[in-house]
Tab-separated table of C-alpha atoms in Angstrom:
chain	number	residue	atom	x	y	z
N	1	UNK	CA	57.207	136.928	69.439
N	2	UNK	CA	57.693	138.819	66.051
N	3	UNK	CA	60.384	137.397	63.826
N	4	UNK	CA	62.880	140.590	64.366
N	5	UNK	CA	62.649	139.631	68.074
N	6	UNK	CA	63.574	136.136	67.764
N	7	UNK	CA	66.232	136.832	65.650
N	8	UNK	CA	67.835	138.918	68.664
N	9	UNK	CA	67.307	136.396	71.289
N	10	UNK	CA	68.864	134.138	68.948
N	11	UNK	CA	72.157	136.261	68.342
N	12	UNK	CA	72.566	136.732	72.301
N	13	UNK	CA	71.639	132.957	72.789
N	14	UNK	CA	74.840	132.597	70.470
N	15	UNK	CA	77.171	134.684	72.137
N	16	UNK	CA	76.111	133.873	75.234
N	17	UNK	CA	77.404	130.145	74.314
N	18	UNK	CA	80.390	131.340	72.238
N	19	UNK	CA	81.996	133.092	75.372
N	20	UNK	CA	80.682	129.719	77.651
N	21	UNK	CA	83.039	128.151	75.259
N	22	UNK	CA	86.059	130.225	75.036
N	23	UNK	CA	86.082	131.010	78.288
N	24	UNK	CA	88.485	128.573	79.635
N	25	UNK	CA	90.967	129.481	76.423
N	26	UNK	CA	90.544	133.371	78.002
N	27	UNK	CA	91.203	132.188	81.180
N	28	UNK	CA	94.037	129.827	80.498
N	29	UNK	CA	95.998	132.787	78.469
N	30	UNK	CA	95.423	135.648	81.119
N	31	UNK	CA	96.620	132.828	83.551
N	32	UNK	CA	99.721	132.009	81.753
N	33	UNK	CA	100.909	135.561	82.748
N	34	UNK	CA	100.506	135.856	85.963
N	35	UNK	CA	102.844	134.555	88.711
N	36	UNK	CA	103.551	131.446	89.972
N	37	UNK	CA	101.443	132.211	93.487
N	38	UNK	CA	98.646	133.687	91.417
N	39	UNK	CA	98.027	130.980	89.041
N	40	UNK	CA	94.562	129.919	91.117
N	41	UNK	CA	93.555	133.181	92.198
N	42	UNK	CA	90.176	134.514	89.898
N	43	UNK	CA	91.777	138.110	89.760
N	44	UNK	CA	91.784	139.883	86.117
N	45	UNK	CA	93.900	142.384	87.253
N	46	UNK	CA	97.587	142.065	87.718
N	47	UNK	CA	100.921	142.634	87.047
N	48	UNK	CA	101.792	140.755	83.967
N	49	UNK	CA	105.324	138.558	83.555
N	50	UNK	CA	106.862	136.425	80.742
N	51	UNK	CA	108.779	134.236	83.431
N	52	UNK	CA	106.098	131.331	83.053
N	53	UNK	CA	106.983	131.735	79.510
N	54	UNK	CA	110.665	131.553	79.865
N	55	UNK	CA	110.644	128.693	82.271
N	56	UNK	CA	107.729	126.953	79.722
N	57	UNK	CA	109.632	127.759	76.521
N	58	UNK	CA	113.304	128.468	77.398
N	59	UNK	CA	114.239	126.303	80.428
N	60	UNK	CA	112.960	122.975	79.718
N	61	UNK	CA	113.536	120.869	75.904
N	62	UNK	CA	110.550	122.242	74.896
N	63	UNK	CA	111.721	122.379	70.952
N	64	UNK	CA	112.215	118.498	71.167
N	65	UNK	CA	108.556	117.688	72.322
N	66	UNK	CA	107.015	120.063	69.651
N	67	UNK	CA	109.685	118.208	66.804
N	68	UNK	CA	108.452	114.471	68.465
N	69	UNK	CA	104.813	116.109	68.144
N	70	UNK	CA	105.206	117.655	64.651
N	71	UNK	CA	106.917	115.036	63.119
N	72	UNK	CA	104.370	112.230	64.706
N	73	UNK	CA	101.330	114.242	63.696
N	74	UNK	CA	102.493	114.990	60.021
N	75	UNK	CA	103.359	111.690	59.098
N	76	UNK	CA	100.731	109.518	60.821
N	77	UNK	CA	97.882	112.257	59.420
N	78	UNK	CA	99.514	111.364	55.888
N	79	UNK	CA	99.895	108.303	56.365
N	80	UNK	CA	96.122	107.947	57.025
N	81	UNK	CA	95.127	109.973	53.995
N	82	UNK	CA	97.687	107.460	51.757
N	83	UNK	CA	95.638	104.624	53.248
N	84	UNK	CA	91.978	105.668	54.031
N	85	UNK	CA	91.188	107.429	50.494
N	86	UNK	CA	91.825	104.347	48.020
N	87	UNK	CA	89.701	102.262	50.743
N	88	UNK	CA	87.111	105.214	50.455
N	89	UNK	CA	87.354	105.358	46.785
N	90	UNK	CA	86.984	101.543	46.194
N	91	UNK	CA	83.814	101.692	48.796
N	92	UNK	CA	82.514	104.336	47.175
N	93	UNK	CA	82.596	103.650	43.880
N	94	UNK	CA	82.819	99.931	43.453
N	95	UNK	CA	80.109	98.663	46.596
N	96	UNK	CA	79.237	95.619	47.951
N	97	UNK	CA	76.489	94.372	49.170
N	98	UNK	CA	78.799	93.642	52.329
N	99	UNK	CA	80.220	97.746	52.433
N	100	UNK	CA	77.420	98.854	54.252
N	101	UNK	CA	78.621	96.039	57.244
N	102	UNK	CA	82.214	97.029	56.729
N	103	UNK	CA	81.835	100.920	56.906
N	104	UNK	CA	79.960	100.447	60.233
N	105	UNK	CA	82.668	97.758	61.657
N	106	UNK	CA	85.517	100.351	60.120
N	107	UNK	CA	84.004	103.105	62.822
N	108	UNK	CA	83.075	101.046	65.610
N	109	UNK	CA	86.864	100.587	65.746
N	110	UNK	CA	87.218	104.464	66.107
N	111	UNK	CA	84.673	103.892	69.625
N	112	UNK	CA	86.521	101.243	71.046
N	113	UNK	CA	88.016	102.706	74.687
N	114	UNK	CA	91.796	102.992	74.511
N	115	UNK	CA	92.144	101.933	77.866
N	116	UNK	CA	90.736	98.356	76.709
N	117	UNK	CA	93.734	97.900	74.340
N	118	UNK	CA	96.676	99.332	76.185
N	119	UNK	CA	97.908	96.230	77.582
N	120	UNK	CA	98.016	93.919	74.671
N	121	UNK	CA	99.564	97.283	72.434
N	122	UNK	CA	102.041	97.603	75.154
N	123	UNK	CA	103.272	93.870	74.935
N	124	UNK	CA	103.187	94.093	71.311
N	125	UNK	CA	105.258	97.285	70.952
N	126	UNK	CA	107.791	96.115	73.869
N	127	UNK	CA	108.209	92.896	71.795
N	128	UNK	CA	108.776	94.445	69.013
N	129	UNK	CA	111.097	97.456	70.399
N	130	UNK	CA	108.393	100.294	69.369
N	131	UNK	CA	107.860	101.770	73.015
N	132	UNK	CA	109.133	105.302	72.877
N	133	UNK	CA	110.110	105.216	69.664
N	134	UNK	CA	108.494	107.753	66.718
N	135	UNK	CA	107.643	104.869	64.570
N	136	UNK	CA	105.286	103.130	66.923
N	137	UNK	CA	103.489	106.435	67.925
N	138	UNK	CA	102.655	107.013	64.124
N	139	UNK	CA	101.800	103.354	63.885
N	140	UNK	CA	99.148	103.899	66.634
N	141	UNK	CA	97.696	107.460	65.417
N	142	UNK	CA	97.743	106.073	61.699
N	143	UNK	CA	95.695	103.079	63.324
N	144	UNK	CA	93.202	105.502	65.078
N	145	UNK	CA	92.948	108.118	62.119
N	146	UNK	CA	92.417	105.573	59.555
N	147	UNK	CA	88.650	104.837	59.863
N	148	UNK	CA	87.865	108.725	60.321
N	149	UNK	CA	89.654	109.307	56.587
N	150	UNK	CA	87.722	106.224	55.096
N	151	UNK	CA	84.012	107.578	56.878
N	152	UNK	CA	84.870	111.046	55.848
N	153	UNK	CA	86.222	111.283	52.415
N	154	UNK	CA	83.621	108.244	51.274
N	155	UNK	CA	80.881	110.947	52.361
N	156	UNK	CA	82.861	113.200	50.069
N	157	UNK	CA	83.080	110.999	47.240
N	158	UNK	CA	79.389	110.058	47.264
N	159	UNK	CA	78.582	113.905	46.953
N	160	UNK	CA	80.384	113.554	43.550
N	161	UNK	CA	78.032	113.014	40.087
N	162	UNK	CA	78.661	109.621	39.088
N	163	UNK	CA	77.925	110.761	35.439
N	164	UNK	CA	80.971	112.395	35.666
N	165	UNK	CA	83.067	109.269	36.155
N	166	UNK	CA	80.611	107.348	33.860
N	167	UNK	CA	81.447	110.138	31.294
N	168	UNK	CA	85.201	110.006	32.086
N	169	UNK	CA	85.050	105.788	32.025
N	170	UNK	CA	83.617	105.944	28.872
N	171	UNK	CA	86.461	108.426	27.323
N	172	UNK	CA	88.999	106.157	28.227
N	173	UNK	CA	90.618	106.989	31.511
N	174	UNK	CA	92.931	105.117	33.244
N	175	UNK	CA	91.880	104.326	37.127
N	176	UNK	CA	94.810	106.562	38.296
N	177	UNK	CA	94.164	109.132	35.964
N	178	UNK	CA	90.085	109.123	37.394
N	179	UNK	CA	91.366	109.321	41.183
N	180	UNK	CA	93.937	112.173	40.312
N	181	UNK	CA	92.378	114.419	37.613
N	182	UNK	CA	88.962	113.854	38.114
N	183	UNK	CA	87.904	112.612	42.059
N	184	UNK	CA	90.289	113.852	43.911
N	185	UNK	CA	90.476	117.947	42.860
N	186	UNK	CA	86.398	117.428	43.194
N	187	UNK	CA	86.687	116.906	46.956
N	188	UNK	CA	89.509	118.966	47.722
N	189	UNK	CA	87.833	121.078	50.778
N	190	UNK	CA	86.430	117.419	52.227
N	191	UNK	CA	90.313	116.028	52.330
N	192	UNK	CA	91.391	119.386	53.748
N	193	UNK	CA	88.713	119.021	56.505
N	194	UNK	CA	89.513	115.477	57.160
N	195	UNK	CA	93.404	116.134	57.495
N	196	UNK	CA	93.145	119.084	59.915
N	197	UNK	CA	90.883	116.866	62.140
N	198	UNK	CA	93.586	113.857	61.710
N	199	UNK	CA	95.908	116.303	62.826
N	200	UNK	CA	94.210	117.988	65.392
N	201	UNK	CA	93.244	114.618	66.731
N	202	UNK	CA	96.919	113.610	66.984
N	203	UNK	CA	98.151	116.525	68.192
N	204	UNK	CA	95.954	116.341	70.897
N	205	UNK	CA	96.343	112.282	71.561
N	206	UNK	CA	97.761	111.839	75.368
N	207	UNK	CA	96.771	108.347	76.478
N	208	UNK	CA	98.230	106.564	74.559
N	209	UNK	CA	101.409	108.667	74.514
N	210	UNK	CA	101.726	109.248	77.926
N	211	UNK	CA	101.625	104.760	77.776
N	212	UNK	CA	103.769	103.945	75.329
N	213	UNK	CA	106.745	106.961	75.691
N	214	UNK	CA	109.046	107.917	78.020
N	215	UNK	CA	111.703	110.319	77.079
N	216	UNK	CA	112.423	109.857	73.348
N	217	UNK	CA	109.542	110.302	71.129
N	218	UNK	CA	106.992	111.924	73.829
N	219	UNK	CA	104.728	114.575	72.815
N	220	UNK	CA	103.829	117.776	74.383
N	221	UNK	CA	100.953	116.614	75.816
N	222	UNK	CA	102.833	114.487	77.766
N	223	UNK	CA	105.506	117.534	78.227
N	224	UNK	CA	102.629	119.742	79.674
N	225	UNK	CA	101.549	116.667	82.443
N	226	UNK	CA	105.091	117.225	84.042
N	227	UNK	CA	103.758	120.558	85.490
N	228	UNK	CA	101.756	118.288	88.200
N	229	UNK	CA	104.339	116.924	90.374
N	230	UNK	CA	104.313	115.790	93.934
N	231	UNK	CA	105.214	119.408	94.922
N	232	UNK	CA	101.566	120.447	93.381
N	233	UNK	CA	100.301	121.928	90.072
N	234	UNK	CA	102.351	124.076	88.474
N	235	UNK	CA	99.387	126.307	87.069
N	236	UNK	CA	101.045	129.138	85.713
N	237	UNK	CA	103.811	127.375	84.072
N	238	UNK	CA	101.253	124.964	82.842
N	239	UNK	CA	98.665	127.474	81.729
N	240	UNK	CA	102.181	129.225	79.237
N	241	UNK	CA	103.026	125.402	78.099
N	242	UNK	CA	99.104	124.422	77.573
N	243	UNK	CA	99.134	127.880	75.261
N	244	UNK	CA	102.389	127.599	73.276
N	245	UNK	CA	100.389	123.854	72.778
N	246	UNK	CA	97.337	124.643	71.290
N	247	UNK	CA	98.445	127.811	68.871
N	248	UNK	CA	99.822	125.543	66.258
N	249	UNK	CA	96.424	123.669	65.881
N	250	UNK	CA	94.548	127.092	66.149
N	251	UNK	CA	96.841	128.789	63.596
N	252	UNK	CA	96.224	125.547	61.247
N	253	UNK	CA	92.296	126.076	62.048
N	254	UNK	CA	92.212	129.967	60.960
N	255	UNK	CA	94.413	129.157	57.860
N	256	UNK	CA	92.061	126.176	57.052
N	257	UNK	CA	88.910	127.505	58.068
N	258	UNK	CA	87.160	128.104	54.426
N	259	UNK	CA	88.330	124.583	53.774
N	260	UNK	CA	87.567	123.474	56.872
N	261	UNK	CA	83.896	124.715	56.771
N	262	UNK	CA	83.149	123.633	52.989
N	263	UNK	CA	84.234	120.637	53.697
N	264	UNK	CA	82.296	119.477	56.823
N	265	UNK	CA	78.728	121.097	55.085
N	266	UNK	CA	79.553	119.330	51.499
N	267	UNK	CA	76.156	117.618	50.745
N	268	UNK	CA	74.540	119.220	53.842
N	269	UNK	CA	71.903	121.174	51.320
N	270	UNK	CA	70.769	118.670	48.223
């Protein structure tokens, strides 16, 4: 097989995986208008309607889940970045022989299952009058974004020439001054990588939302599981709430996506 050949199969191999993949986005958009009786039914053509829309959108508080989810997502993803990069930095730069240990304990927290800590987090938070409140749902996505940041922007920093800060050290910077001026705008497109994932991470969180809320600070995740109800699924309906769900994290990904990609190959070819 010559190389021109290869190349081909390669580029169909691609596509043929790139359309396995957005398939069920295709499928979930044409689905959102059709009507409510055709929501299951594999036709592609049909009469389309904007009433799943309406009914998604317009008759239900939709505006108040995407606030709860906006508001939770934005401050728990910077809340994470506030805390994760000066742990990064000072594991970076200043190492122990014990950092090694402590990096791999940080992200074994990341695997643990959530369902293994729901029932202790639930005492604690109805204890401490958190459940369904926006305060305790940032507490618990700051908790679970926290060792991502510190694994990810350490990578970063460790892609940075330590002559540089040696250089810098030696001309009399101040630590605040080395993190600001001189660390920080080096690994710009490795913090804009980590936040979007933060945020995409939270935005997409339903466990332990769907646990600890009720009415007051759920999220529309949990907003789009009220389209299964003891009547049945919903699909349509569900397919026009899933959609008006996801565009804010794919509008975030197309506006970050030069940032996004830099960051995630940084030190990927030495």
């Amino acid at each position: 097989m010559n190389r021109k050949t290869r190349d081909h199969l390669l580029n169909a191999v691609t596509l043929l995986l790139s359309f396995i993949m957005f398939f069920p986005i295709f499928w979930m958009v044409l689905s959102s208008f059709k009507r409510a009786e055709e929501g299951l039914t594999p036709n592609l053509f049909f009469t389309p309607t904007l009433a799943n829309w309406q009914g998604a959108l317009l008759g239900s508080d939709f505006l108040g889940f995407l606030g709860n989810t906006a508001l939770i997502t934005g401050l728990s993803t910077l809340v994470a970045l506030l805390l994760g990069v000066p742990a990064a930095y000072a594991m970076a730069f200043y190492p122990t022989k014990r950092t090694d240990s402590s990096m791999l304990w940080v992200m074994s927290t990341r695997m643990l299952p959530p369902v293994g800590i729901i029932v202790p987090l639930f005492v604690i938070f109805r204890d401490l009058d958190l459940l369904d409140t926006h305060l305790g749902m940032i507490i618990v996505y700051t908790g679970m974004n926290v060792p991502l940041v510190i694994w990810m922007v350490r990578s970063f920093m460790l892609e940075v020439p330590f002559e540089i800060i040696e250089a810098a050290r030696m001309d009399g910077v101040t630590l605040w001054q080395e993190v600001r001026n001189l660390v920080l705008p080096l690994i710009v497109p490795g913090l804009a990588a980590t936040a979007l994932l933060c945020f995409i991470f939270a935005w997409n969180e339903f466990f332990f939302a769907f646990n600890l809320t009720t009415i007051d600070a759920s999220p529309l995740s949990v907003y789009i599981s009220s389209f299964k109800t003891d009547e049945g699924f919903f699909w349509a309906q569900l397919s026009a709430a899933s959609t008006a769900t996801i565009l804010p994290v794919l509008i975030a990904g197309w506006v970050a996506q030069k940032q996004l990609v830099t960051g995630l190959t940084m030190g990927a070819v030495k």
